[in-house]
Short mmCIF file of C-alpha atoms and ligand atoms in Angstrom, two decimals:
data_model
loop_
_atom_site.label_atom_id
_atom_site.label_comp_id
_atom_site.label_asym_id
_atom_site.label_seq_id
_atom_site.Cartn_x
_atom_site.Cartn_y
_atom_site.Cartn_z
CA UNK C 1 -30.38 -15.28 -4.49
CA UNK C 2 -30.13 -15.55 -8.25
CA UNK C 3 -26.95 -17.26 -9.34
CA UNK C 4 -24.92 -14.73 -11.21
CA UNK C 5 -21.87 -15.08 -13.40
CA UNK C 6 -18.96 -12.72 -12.88
CA UNK C 7 -17.87 -10.90 -16.02
CA UNK C 8 -14.23 -11.90 -15.41
CA UNK C 9 -15.32 -15.50 -15.83
CA UNK C 10 -17.71 -14.90 -18.75
CA UNK C 11 -15.21 -13.13 -20.97
CA UNK C 12 -13.01 -16.23 -20.87
CA UNK C 13 -15.94 -18.58 -21.49
CA UNK C 14 -16.76 -20.52 -24.65
CA UNK C 15 -20.11 -21.65 -23.36
CA UNK C 16 -22.02 -20.11 -26.25
CA UNK C 17 -25.77 -20.69 -26.17
CA UNK C 18 -25.88 -21.03 -22.37
CA UNK C 19 -28.18 -18.90 -20.26
CA UNK C 20 -26.40 -16.45 -17.93
CA UNK C 21 -27.32 -13.81 -15.37
CA UNK C 22 -25.06 -10.83 -14.83
CA UNK C 23 -25.37 -8.00 -12.32
CA UNK C 24 -23.50 -4.75 -12.52
CA UNK C 25 -23.50 -1.09 -13.47
CA UNK C 26 -24.10 0.50 -16.85
CA UNK C 27 -20.93 2.07 -18.20
CA UNK C 28 -22.44 3.28 -21.46
CA UNK C 29 -25.54 2.78 -23.58
CA UNK C 30 -25.89 3.24 -27.30
CA UNK C 31 -29.26 3.04 -29.07
CA UNK C 32 -29.20 1.69 -32.61
CA UNK C 33 -31.37 2.98 -35.41
CA UNK C 34 -32.40 -0.63 -35.91
CA UNK C 35 -34.54 -0.38 -32.75
CA UNK C 36 -32.30 -2.09 -30.20
CA UNK C 37 -29.63 -0.96 -27.70
CA UNK C 38 -26.08 -1.86 -26.74
CA UNK C 39 -25.25 -1.74 -23.04
CA UNK C 40 -21.71 -1.91 -21.70
CA UNK C 41 -21.88 -3.46 -18.23
CA UNK C 42 -19.15 -3.66 -15.61
CA UNK C 43 -19.41 -5.63 -12.36
CA UNK C 44 -16.00 -4.89 -10.83
CA UNK C 45 -14.60 -8.38 -11.36
CA UNK C 46 -12.42 -7.16 -14.24
CA UNK C 47 -11.59 -3.91 -15.97
CA UNK C 48 -13.35 -5.26 -19.05
CA UNK C 49 -17.03 -4.60 -19.72
CA UNK C 50 -19.42 -7.05 -21.28
CA UNK C 51 -21.65 -6.00 -24.14
CA UNK C 52 -25.36 -6.66 -23.76
CA UNK C 53 -27.78 -6.47 -26.71
CA UNK C 54 -31.30 -5.45 -25.67
CA UNK C 55 -33.91 -5.90 -28.41
CA UNK C 56 -36.66 -3.34 -28.92
CA UNK C 57 -39.23 -6.12 -28.57
CA UNK C 58 -38.55 -6.47 -24.85
CA UNK C 59 -41.56 -5.51 -22.69
CA UNK C 60 -39.77 -2.72 -20.76
CA UNK C 61 -37.72 -1.45 -23.72
CA UNK C 62 -39.36 1.98 -24.13
CA UNK C 63 -40.21 2.59 -20.48
CA UNK C 64 -36.94 1.49 -18.94
CA UNK C 65 -34.11 0.30 -21.19
CA UNK C 66 -34.17 3.43 -23.36
CA UNK C 67 -33.95 5.53 -20.16
CA UNK C 68 -30.89 3.77 -18.75
CA UNK C 69 -27.86 6.01 -18.22
CA UNK C 70 -24.29 5.60 -16.97
CA UNK C 71 -24.28 4.46 -13.34
CA UNK C 72 -27.63 2.61 -13.23
CA UNK C 73 -27.44 -0.88 -11.72
CA UNK C 74 -28.99 -3.73 -13.68
CA UNK C 75 -29.67 -7.45 -13.55
CA UNK C 76 -29.47 -8.97 -17.01
CA UNK C 77 -30.56 -12.43 -18.05
CA UNK C 78 -29.57 -13.60 -21.49
CA UNK C 79 -27.79 -15.98 -23.81
CA UNK C 80 -24.02 -15.95 -24.19
CA UNK C 81 -23.12 -15.54 -27.85
CA UNK C 82 -20.13 -14.96 -30.08
CA UNK C 83 -20.04 -11.29 -30.94
CA UNK C 84 -20.03 -10.32 -34.61
CA UNK C 85 -18.98 -6.76 -33.72
CA UNK C 86 -15.47 -5.39 -33.35
CA UNK C 87 -13.84 -4.94 -29.94
CA UNK C 88 -15.28 -7.91 -28.10
CA UNK C 89 -15.27 -11.66 -28.50
CA UNK C 90 -18.53 -12.36 -26.72
CA UNK C 91 -21.77 -10.64 -25.87
CA UNK C 92 -24.98 -11.34 -24.00
CA UNK C 93 -28.23 -11.33 -25.96
CA UNK C 94 -30.61 -10.18 -23.27
CA UNK C 95 -33.90 -11.92 -22.57
CA UNK C 96 -34.59 -9.72 -19.53
CA UNK C 97 -33.07 -6.44 -18.31
CA UNK C 98 -34.21 -5.49 -14.82
CA UNK C 99 -33.23 -2.16 -13.40
CA UNK C 100 -32.03 -2.51 -9.81
CA UNK C 101 -31.25 1.16 -9.20
CA UNK C 102 -31.69 4.36 -11.20
CA UNK C 103 -29.49 7.41 -11.16
CA UNK C 104 -30.09 10.95 -12.28
CA UNK C 105 -27.71 11.72 -15.16
CA UNK C 106 -27.75 15.40 -14.21
CA UNK C 107 -26.32 14.70 -10.76
CA UNK C 108 -24.35 11.45 -11.24
CA UNK C 109 -20.78 12.76 -11.11
CA UNK C 110 -19.11 10.05 -13.19
CA UNK C 111 -19.76 10.85 -16.79
CA UNK C 112 -17.94 9.24 -19.68
CA UNK C 113 -15.19 11.86 -19.85
CA UNK C 114 -12.00 11.47 -17.86
CA UNK C 115 -11.93 13.12 -14.45
CA UNK C 116 -8.88 14.42 -12.61
CA UNK C 117 -7.57 12.39 -9.67
CA UNK C 118 -8.03 15.48 -7.47
CA UNK C 119 -11.71 15.61 -8.32
CA UNK C 120 -12.17 11.88 -7.85
CA UNK C 121 -10.71 12.15 -4.32
CA UNK C 122 -13.67 14.36 -3.43
CA UNK C 123 -16.06 11.58 -4.46
CA UNK C 124 -14.21 8.66 -2.85
CA UNK C 125 -17.58 6.89 -2.40
CA UNK C 126 -18.01 6.64 -6.19
CA UNK C 127 -14.45 6.54 -7.49
CA UNK C 128 -14.17 2.73 -7.23
CA UNK C 129 -16.59 2.62 -10.19
CA UNK C 130 -13.98 4.19 -12.46
CA UNK C 131 -11.54 2.05 -14.42
CA UNK C 132 -8.56 3.43 -12.49
CA UNK C 133 -9.90 2.90 -8.99
CA UNK C 134 -11.44 -0.47 -9.77
CA UNK C 135 -8.01 -1.56 -11.00
CA UNK C 136 -6.32 -0.11 -7.89
CA UNK C 137 -8.70 -2.10 -5.67
CA UNK C 138 -8.08 -5.36 -7.54
CA UNK C 139 -4.31 -4.87 -7.51
CA UNK C 140 -4.34 -3.99 -3.80
CA UNK C 141 -6.16 -7.22 -3.14
CA UNK C 142 -3.76 -9.28 -5.27
CA UNK C 143 -0.70 -7.60 -3.76
CA UNK C 144 -1.91 -8.42 -0.24
CA UNK C 145 -2.39 -12.02 -1.28
CA UNK C 146 1.09 -12.13 -2.86
CA UNK C 147 2.63 -10.81 0.36
CA UNK C 148 0.91 -13.41 2.50
CA UNK C 149 1.87 -16.17 0.03
CA UNK C 150 5.51 -15.04 0.03
CA UNK C 151 5.78 -15.39 3.80
CA UNK C 152 3.57 -18.44 4.18
CA UNK C 153 5.61 -20.35 1.57
CA UNK C 154 8.72 -19.58 3.61
CA UNK C 155 7.27 -20.75 6.92
CA UNK C 156 6.72 -17.31 8.47
CA UNK C 157 3.96 -17.00 11.04
CA UNK C 158 1.43 -14.18 10.59
CA UNK C 159 1.29 -12.17 13.81
CA UNK C 160 -1.50 -9.78 14.77
CA UNK C 161 0.36 -6.98 16.53
CA UNK C 162 -1.75 -4.55 18.57
CA UNK C 163 -3.13 -1.30 17.16
CA UNK C 164 -3.31 0.45 20.53
CA UNK C 165 0.03 0.64 22.33
CA UNK C 166 1.61 2.18 25.40
CA UNK C 167 5.09 2.28 23.88
CA UNK C 168 6.60 4.25 21.04
CA UNK C 169 8.57 2.15 18.58
CA UNK C 170 10.19 4.87 16.55
CA UNK C 171 10.85 7.06 19.59
CA UNK C 172 9.46 10.06 17.75
CA UNK C 173 6.70 12.42 18.80
CA UNK C 174 4.33 11.75 15.93
CA UNK C 175 1.72 9.49 17.55
CA UNK C 176 -2.05 9.77 17.67
CA UNK C 177 -3.37 9.69 21.22
CA UNK C 178 -6.10 7.25 22.22
CA UNK C 179 -8.23 8.37 25.13
CA UNK C 180 -11.69 8.22 26.67
CA UNK C 181 -11.03 11.29 28.81
CA UNK C 182 -13.49 14.15 28.55
CA UNK C 183 -11.37 16.55 26.53
CA UNK C 184 -13.82 19.43 27.00
CA UNK C 185 -13.56 19.09 30.76
CA UNK C 186 -9.77 18.84 30.64
CA UNK C 187 -9.44 22.11 28.83
CA UNK C 188 -10.86 24.04 31.73
CA UNK C 189 -8.70 22.55 34.47
CA UNK C 190 -5.32 23.31 32.92
CA UNK C 191 -2.03 21.90 34.18
CA UNK C 192 -0.93 18.26 33.88
CA UNK C 193 -3.29 15.68 32.49
CA UNK C 194 -4.18 12.99 35.01
CA UNK C 195 -4.14 9.76 33.00
CA UNK C 196 -5.06 7.57 35.99
CA UNK C 197 -8.68 8.24 35.15
CA UNK C 198 -8.18 7.36 31.48
CA UNK C 199 -9.27 4.04 29.98
CA UNK C 200 -5.88 2.35 30.38
CA UNK C 201 -4.80 4.36 33.43
CA UNK C 202 -1.85 5.66 31.42
CA UNK C 203 -1.23 7.38 28.06
CA UNK C 204 -2.09 5.27 25.03
CA UNK C 205 -1.41 5.72 21.33
CA UNK C 206 -2.15 4.26 17.93
CA UNK C 207 0.84 2.18 16.89
CA UNK C 208 3.48 3.55 14.51
CA UNK C 209 4.91 0.06 13.94
CA UNK C 210 4.33 -3.51 15.11
CA UNK C 211 8.06 -4.14 15.29
CA UNK C 212 8.59 -4.34 19.07
CA UNK C 213 5.81 -6.90 19.45
CA UNK C 214 7.06 -8.79 16.38
CA UNK C 215 10.49 -9.06 18.06
CA UNK C 216 8.81 -10.72 21.06
CA UNK C 217 7.31 -13.41 18.83
CA UNK C 218 10.40 -13.80 16.61
CA UNK C 219 12.39 -14.57 19.76
CA UNK C 220 10.02 -17.46 20.46
CA UNK C 221 8.77 -18.66 17.08
CA UNK C 222 11.67 -17.83 14.76
CA UNK C 223 10.22 -16.05 11.74
CA UNK C 224 7.09 -13.92 11.97
CA UNK C 225 5.51 -11.05 10.05
CA UNK C 226 2.83 -8.48 10.70
CA UNK C 227 0.70 -6.82 8.04
CA UNK C 228 -1.63 -4.18 9.34
CA UNK C 229 -2.46 -0.51 9.63
CA UNK C 230 -0.01 1.87 11.27
CA UNK C 231 -0.47 5.53 12.13
CA UNK C 232 1.73 8.60 12.01
CA UNK C 233 0.59 12.05 13.05
CA UNK C 234 3.40 13.72 11.11
CA UNK C 235 2.17 16.87 9.44
CA UNK C 236 3.62 16.07 6.02
CA UNK C 237 1.56 16.78 2.95
CA UNK C 238 3.57 14.89 0.36
CA UNK C 239 2.93 12.44 -2.47
CA UNK C 240 4.21 9.55 -0.34
CA UNK C 241 2.98 10.12 3.22
CA UNK C 242 -0.30 9.08 4.80
CA UNK C 243 -1.42 9.43 8.41
CA UNK C 244 -2.82 5.87 8.19
CA UNK C 245 -0.92 3.38 6.07
CA UNK C 246 -0.37 -0.35 5.93
CA UNK C 247 2.97 -1.84 6.79
CA UNK C 248 4.44 -5.32 6.27
CA UNK C 249 6.94 -6.15 9.00
CA UNK C 250 8.88 -9.41 8.98
CA UNK C 251 11.08 -10.16 12.00
CA UNK C 252 13.56 -13.04 12.01
CA UNK C 253 15.55 -14.60 14.84
CA UNK C 254 19.11 -15.74 14.05
CA UNK C 255 19.18 -13.40 11.05
CA UNK C 256 21.76 -10.71 10.39
CA UNK C 257 21.70 -7.48 8.39
CA UNK C 258 22.78 -9.04 5.10
CA UNK C 259 20.10 -11.75 5.23
CA UNK C 260 17.60 -9.03 6.11
CA UNK C 261 18.45 -7.07 2.93
CA UNK C 262 18.24 -10.32 0.92
CA UNK C 263 14.72 -10.94 2.22
CA UNK C 264 13.61 -7.41 1.38
CA UNK C 265 14.88 -7.78 -2.17
CA UNK C 266 13.22 -11.19 -2.57
CA UNK C 267 9.91 -9.87 -1.21
CA UNK C 268 9.79 -6.95 -3.64
CA UNK C 269 10.76 -9.06 -6.66
CA UNK C 270 8.42 -11.92 -5.86
CA UNK C 271 5.34 -9.75 -5.27
CA UNK C 272 6.00 -7.67 -8.41
CA UNK C 273 6.29 -10.83 -10.49
CA UNK C 274 3.01 -12.11 -9.04
CA UNK C 275 1.19 -8.92 -10.07
CA UNK C 276 2.61 -8.94 -13.61
CA UNK C 277 1.35 -12.49 -14.11
CA UNK C 278 -1.96 -12.30 -12.27
CA UNK C 279 -3.23 -8.76 -12.85
CA UNK C 280 -2.39 -8.48 -16.52
CA UNK C 281 -5.43 -6.49 -17.70
CA UNK C 282 -5.15 -3.97 -14.89
CA UNK C 283 -1.38 -3.54 -15.33
CA UNK C 284 -1.84 -3.09 -19.08
CA UNK C 285 -4.37 -0.37 -18.30
CA UNK C 286 -1.93 1.52 -16.04
CA UNK C 287 0.84 1.01 -18.59
CA UNK C 288 -1.34 2.62 -21.28
CA UNK C 289 -2.98 5.44 -19.32
CA UNK C 290 -0.77 6.31 -16.34
CA UNK C 291 2.88 5.46 -17.06
CA UNK C 292 4.03 4.18 -20.44
CA UNK C 293 7.22 2.79 -18.87
CA UNK C 294 5.44 0.96 -16.06
CA UNK C 295 5.96 -2.61 -17.22
CA UNK C 296 9.55 -2.02 -18.28
CA UNK C 297 10.34 -0.36 -14.93
CA UNK C 298 8.88 -3.33 -13.05
CA UNK C 299 10.75 -5.76 -15.32
CA UNK C 300 14.04 -3.97 -14.65
CA UNK C 301 13.50 -4.22 -10.90
CA UNK C 302 12.66 -7.92 -11.11
CA UNK C 303 15.60 -8.79 -13.36
CA UNK C 304 18.50 -6.91 -11.74
CA UNK C 305 20.32 -7.36 -8.46
CA UNK C 306 19.73 -4.50 -6.04
CA UNK C 307 22.81 -2.35 -5.50
CA UNK C 308 24.18 -2.53 -1.93
CA UNK C 309 26.33 0.14 -0.37
CA UNK C 310 26.95 1.70 3.01
CA UNK C 311 25.68 5.10 4.06
CA UNK C 312 29.28 6.35 4.06
CA UNK C 313 29.74 5.22 0.44
CA UNK C 314 26.40 6.79 -0.49
CA UNK C 315 27.45 10.15 0.97
CA UNK C 316 30.72 9.98 -1.00
CA UNK C 317 28.76 9.47 -4.23
CA UNK C 318 26.41 12.35 -3.36
CA UNK C 319 29.31 14.67 -2.55
CA UNK C 320 30.91 13.91 -5.92
CA UNK C 321 27.63 14.51 -7.78
CA UNK C 322 27.62 17.41 -10.21
CA UNK C 323 24.02 18.10 -9.27
CA UNK C 324 23.02 21.05 -7.07
CA UNK C 325 20.94 19.63 -4.19
CA UNK C 326 18.55 21.64 -2.09
CA UNK C 327 20.02 19.94 1.01
CA UNK C 328 23.80 19.62 0.83
CA UNK C 329 24.73 16.02 1.60
CA UNK C 330 26.91 15.62 4.68
CA UNK C 331 28.03 12.65 6.78
CA UNK C 332 25.77 12.65 9.80
CA UNK C 333 22.71 14.13 8.07
CA UNK C 334 19.77 12.14 6.81
CA UNK C 335 19.56 11.09 3.19
CA UNK C 336 16.83 13.33 1.70
CA UNK C 337 14.39 12.25 -0.96
CA UNK C 338 16.31 14.19 -3.64
CA UNK C 339 19.41 12.17 -2.63
CA UNK C 340 17.44 8.93 -2.77
CA UNK C 341 16.34 9.78 -6.30
CA UNK C 342 19.89 10.58 -7.32
CA UNK C 343 21.25 7.29 -5.96
CA UNK C 344 18.62 5.23 -7.82
CA UNK C 345 19.30 7.10 -11.04
CA UNK C 346 23.06 6.75 -10.53
CA UNK C 347 22.81 2.95 -10.28
CA UNK C 348 19.69 2.62 -12.49
CA UNK C 349 18.22 0.05 -10.10
CA UNK C 350 16.96 -0.26 -6.51
CA UNK C 351 19.56 0.54 -3.89
CA UNK C 352 20.01 -0.83 -0.35
CA UNK C 353 21.86 1.61 1.91
CA UNK C 354 23.20 0.19 5.19
CA UNK C 355 25.13 1.26 8.30
CA UNK C 356 23.81 4.76 9.00
CA UNK C 357 25.17 7.07 11.72
CA UNK C 358 23.60 6.03 15.01
CA UNK C 359 22.52 9.60 15.86
CA UNK C 360 19.95 9.68 13.05
CA UNK C 361 18.45 6.21 13.65
CA UNK C 362 16.17 4.80 16.38
CA UNK C 363 17.41 3.25 19.63
CA UNK C 364 16.72 -0.37 18.71
CA UNK C 365 19.26 -0.68 15.88
CA UNK C 366 22.39 -2.74 16.57
CA UNK C 367 25.45 -0.56 17.16
CA UNK C 368 28.45 -1.46 14.97
CA UNK C 369 31.96 -2.07 16.34
CA UNK C 370 32.98 1.45 15.22
CA UNK C 371 30.47 2.78 17.80
CA UNK C 372 29.49 5.41 15.21
CA UNK C 373 27.13 3.55 12.91
CA UNK C 374 24.25 1.13 13.34
CA UNK C 375 23.20 -1.94 11.35
CA UNK C 376 20.39 -0.08 9.62
CA UNK C 377 19.11 -0.68 6.11
CA UNK C 378 16.88 1.32 3.81
CA UNK C 379 15.82 0.07 0.40
CA UNK C 380 15.27 2.84 -2.14
CA UNK C 381 13.32 2.41 -5.37
CA UNK C 382 13.51 4.47 -8.55
CA UNK C 383 10.70 7.02 -8.60
CA UNK C 384 9.46 6.05 -5.14
CA UNK C 385 12.40 6.57 -2.80
CA UNK C 386 12.41 4.73 0.54
CA UNK C 387 10.16 1.70 0.45
CA UNK C 388 11.76 -0.36 3.21
CA UNK C 389 13.32 0.69 6.49
CA UNK C 390 14.80 -1.89 8.83
CA UNK C 391 17.81 -3.11 10.77
CA UNK C 392 19.53 -5.78 12.73
CA UNK C 393 18.31 -5.19 16.31
CA UNK C 394 20.43 -4.44 19.36
CA UNK C 395 20.61 -7.78 21.15
CA UNK C 396 22.98 -6.78 24.00
CA UNK C 397 21.19 -5.64 27.16
CA UNK C 398 23.59 -2.93 28.35
CA UNK C 399 24.02 -1.35 24.93
CA UNK C 400 20.26 -1.25 24.40
CA UNK C 401 19.68 0.29 27.84
CA UNK C 402 22.19 3.03 27.03
CA UNK C 403 20.62 3.72 23.66
CA UNK C 404 17.16 4.06 25.25
CA UNK C 405 18.55 6.54 27.77
CA UNK C 406 20.45 8.47 25.08
CA UNK C 407 17.18 8.80 23.14
CA UNK C 408 15.62 10.40 26.29
CA UNK C 409 13.14 7.53 26.53
CA UNK C 410 12.16 6.01 29.87
CA UNK C 411 13.64 2.48 30.26
CA UNK C 412 10.67 1.64 32.52
CA UNK C 413 8.38 1.88 29.47
CA UNK C 414 10.52 -0.69 27.65
CA UNK C 415 11.05 -3.17 30.52
CA UNK C 416 9.66 -6.13 28.60
CA UNK C 417 11.60 -5.23 25.44
CA UNK C 418 14.81 -5.04 27.48
CA UNK C 419 13.92 -8.27 29.27
CA UNK C 420 14.14 -10.17 25.97
CA UNK C 421 17.87 -9.38 25.96
CA UNK C 422 18.25 -10.94 29.42
CA UNK C 423 16.59 -14.25 28.61
CA UNK C 424 17.89 -16.16 25.61
CA UNK C 425 18.77 -13.18 23.45
CA UNK C 426 19.73 -13.81 19.81
CA UNK C 427 20.88 -11.90 16.79
CA UNK C 428 17.70 -10.85 15.02
CA UNK C 429 16.60 -8.52 12.24
CA UNK C 430 13.55 -7.20 10.49
CA UNK C 431 12.14 -4.41 8.39
CA UNK C 432 9.00 -2.52 7.51
CA UNK C 433 7.76 -2.20 3.95
CA UNK C 434 5.29 0.57 3.18
CA UNK C 435 2.46 -1.22 1.40
CA UNK C 436 1.10 1.91 -0.31
CA UNK C 437 4.53 2.78 -1.67
CA UNK C 438 4.68 -0.68 -3.25
CA UNK C 439 1.20 0.02 -4.65
CA UNK C 440 2.53 3.27 -6.15
CA UNK C 441 5.33 1.36 -7.82
CA UNK C 442 2.98 -1.26 -9.26
CA UNK C 443 0.36 1.18 -10.57
CA UNK C 444 2.60 4.09 -11.55
CA UNK C 445 0.24 6.42 -9.63
CA UNK C 446 2.24 9.35 -8.37
CA UNK C 447 0.04 10.34 -5.42
CA UNK C 448 -0.20 7.94 -2.45
CA UNK C 449 -3.77 9.18 -1.83
CA UNK C 450 -4.85 7.29 -4.93
CA UNK C 451 -3.66 3.81 -3.93
CA UNK C 452 -5.60 3.47 -0.64
CA UNK C 453 -9.42 3.42 -0.60
CA UNK C 454 -9.94 6.20 1.93
CA UNK C 455 -6.78 8.27 2.44
CA UNK C 456 -6.15 9.93 5.79
CA UNK C 457 -3.95 13.02 5.57
CA UNK C 458 -3.78 16.28 7.57
CA UNK C 459 -7.19 18.01 7.55
CA UNK C 460 -8.75 15.24 5.51
CA UNK C 461 -11.17 12.83 7.18
CA UNK C 462 -14.16 12.71 4.83
CA UNK C 463 -15.65 9.26 4.18
O1 4AD B 501 11.25 3.45 8.10
P1 4AD B 501 10.08 3.24 9.01
O2 4AD B 501 9.66 4.36 9.87
O3 4AD B 501 10.46 1.95 9.86
C1 4AD B 501 9.76 1.45 10.91
O4 4AD B 501 8.70 1.82 11.32
C2 4AD B 501 10.40 0.21 11.51
N1 4AD B 501 9.89 0.04 12.87
C3 4AD B 501 10.07 -0.98 10.64
C4 4AD B 501 10.68 -2.26 11.09
O5 4AD B 501 11.90 -2.34 11.14
N2 4AD B 501 9.90 -3.27 11.41
O6 4AD B 501 8.82 2.79 8.12
C5 4AD B 501 8.91 1.67 7.28
C6 4AD B 501 8.33 1.98 5.91
C7 4AD B 501 9.03 3.11 5.18
O7 4AD B 501 10.18 2.66 4.51
C8 4AD B 501 7.96 3.56 4.21
O8 4AD B 501 7.91 2.71 3.07
C9 4AD B 501 6.69 3.33 5.00
O9 4AD B 501 6.98 2.42 6.03
N3 4AD B 501 6.20 4.58 5.60
C10 4AD B 501 5.13 5.27 5.18
N4 4AD B 501 4.27 5.05 4.18
C11 4AD B 501 3.26 5.93 4.00
N5 4AD B 501 3.06 7.01 4.78
C12 4AD B 501 3.90 7.28 5.82
N6 4AD B 501 3.67 8.34 6.60
C13 4AD B 501 4.98 6.38 6.05
N7 4AD B 501 5.98 6.33 6.96
C14 4AD B 501 6.70 5.24 6.67
MG1 MG B 502 12.54 4.99 7.48
#
């Protein structure tokens, strides 16, 4: 393979006069009256293009270089030089331009004009070649790295929780079924499905959360985290829900609710700071073209303490609000996204709400002494709403057993989870952070479908 230089590296280089090879895609071409052409090449390593000068004396100038259009792939050999022109510091004076792949300008869908995000979703196989989606991909990569670094630096162990499960963490009915049964055949028989003939001999699902398995490992290894895909078959077509999304789930033994909130706040601040420092060009792009307040919003989050209040206090604030809500706030009802927005605006910073009524939260959350609320915590972000959901876990066997029964779940399905409370139980806590919602915060992109490469939503499984 020919040794190529990445454009990200070249644009920082002062190695003028050296011979370089670059490989990438033509963004634009401009032919000069002086009988030579300017090519803007991008290779995905940075949002910046590199300018290539192709002289008319080159052997394939008329037959090939003049025919290049946006989207063609090229291999360019040339000399790195200081650029006399405006807008760039360096350029490549080509000695060879080889066309790797042509495209037909009449059918190539990415022309120089700006396309709507809706349209780009229909060409998800080509959208990574746009400035926006290239930047999303680079930031997604950097944000993943920042998350791993955050936990690794603190001694957390990365746990691979299973994707296929036989249990239901959130106790809700929104799971995708996994089966090898002949569904066509089943339809004709009617009646109850016999799962004994299925692959696992019992019903199986795609996981909605790695939490229960993370608790197993936290109660042996101390601090662990998972970071993987999770699946929810909820039929919600919103700007912040996906059927397949990535979740970060730390779980800590000997950790209470307050320390859990502290970790959530530290994780958000630390990863945001990493992106501001390490993805500067891409963040500047989003700040210019997507949300003019992006950098100042991120700065405000990094530099202020998160507000902490209980659910009961939050409801009091909502009841006093002059605003007319679609859903009237009431103690015992869930906090709706319009309420989340109001609370973040009220405090002008992220808000951690704790101690929700037990009736509206899952079985595994630790019941408070009042027997009415549980040690739950949600972290809400301005413009995004809920980014983190978590809790201190119920560590007392009998209480947990009752909660499982109250939730109409079968204790037999949770025998191993209950067993942990019989053998060396400990106070422990954890949370789940929605990775795509953090991506929305960092990019300012309002639709969650635009921060994941191939979004899965109801009735949408192209690509
Ligand atoms: O609040 P959730 O449902 O919490 C759990 O699943 C816990 N078992 C986590 C834990 O304690 N280990 O989900 C956690 C976060 C939400 O706050 C949200 O950011 C994100 O996951 N999330 C979604 N993101 C995109 N699309 C969806 N459909 C999401 N559902 C939840
Ligand atoms: Mg939640």
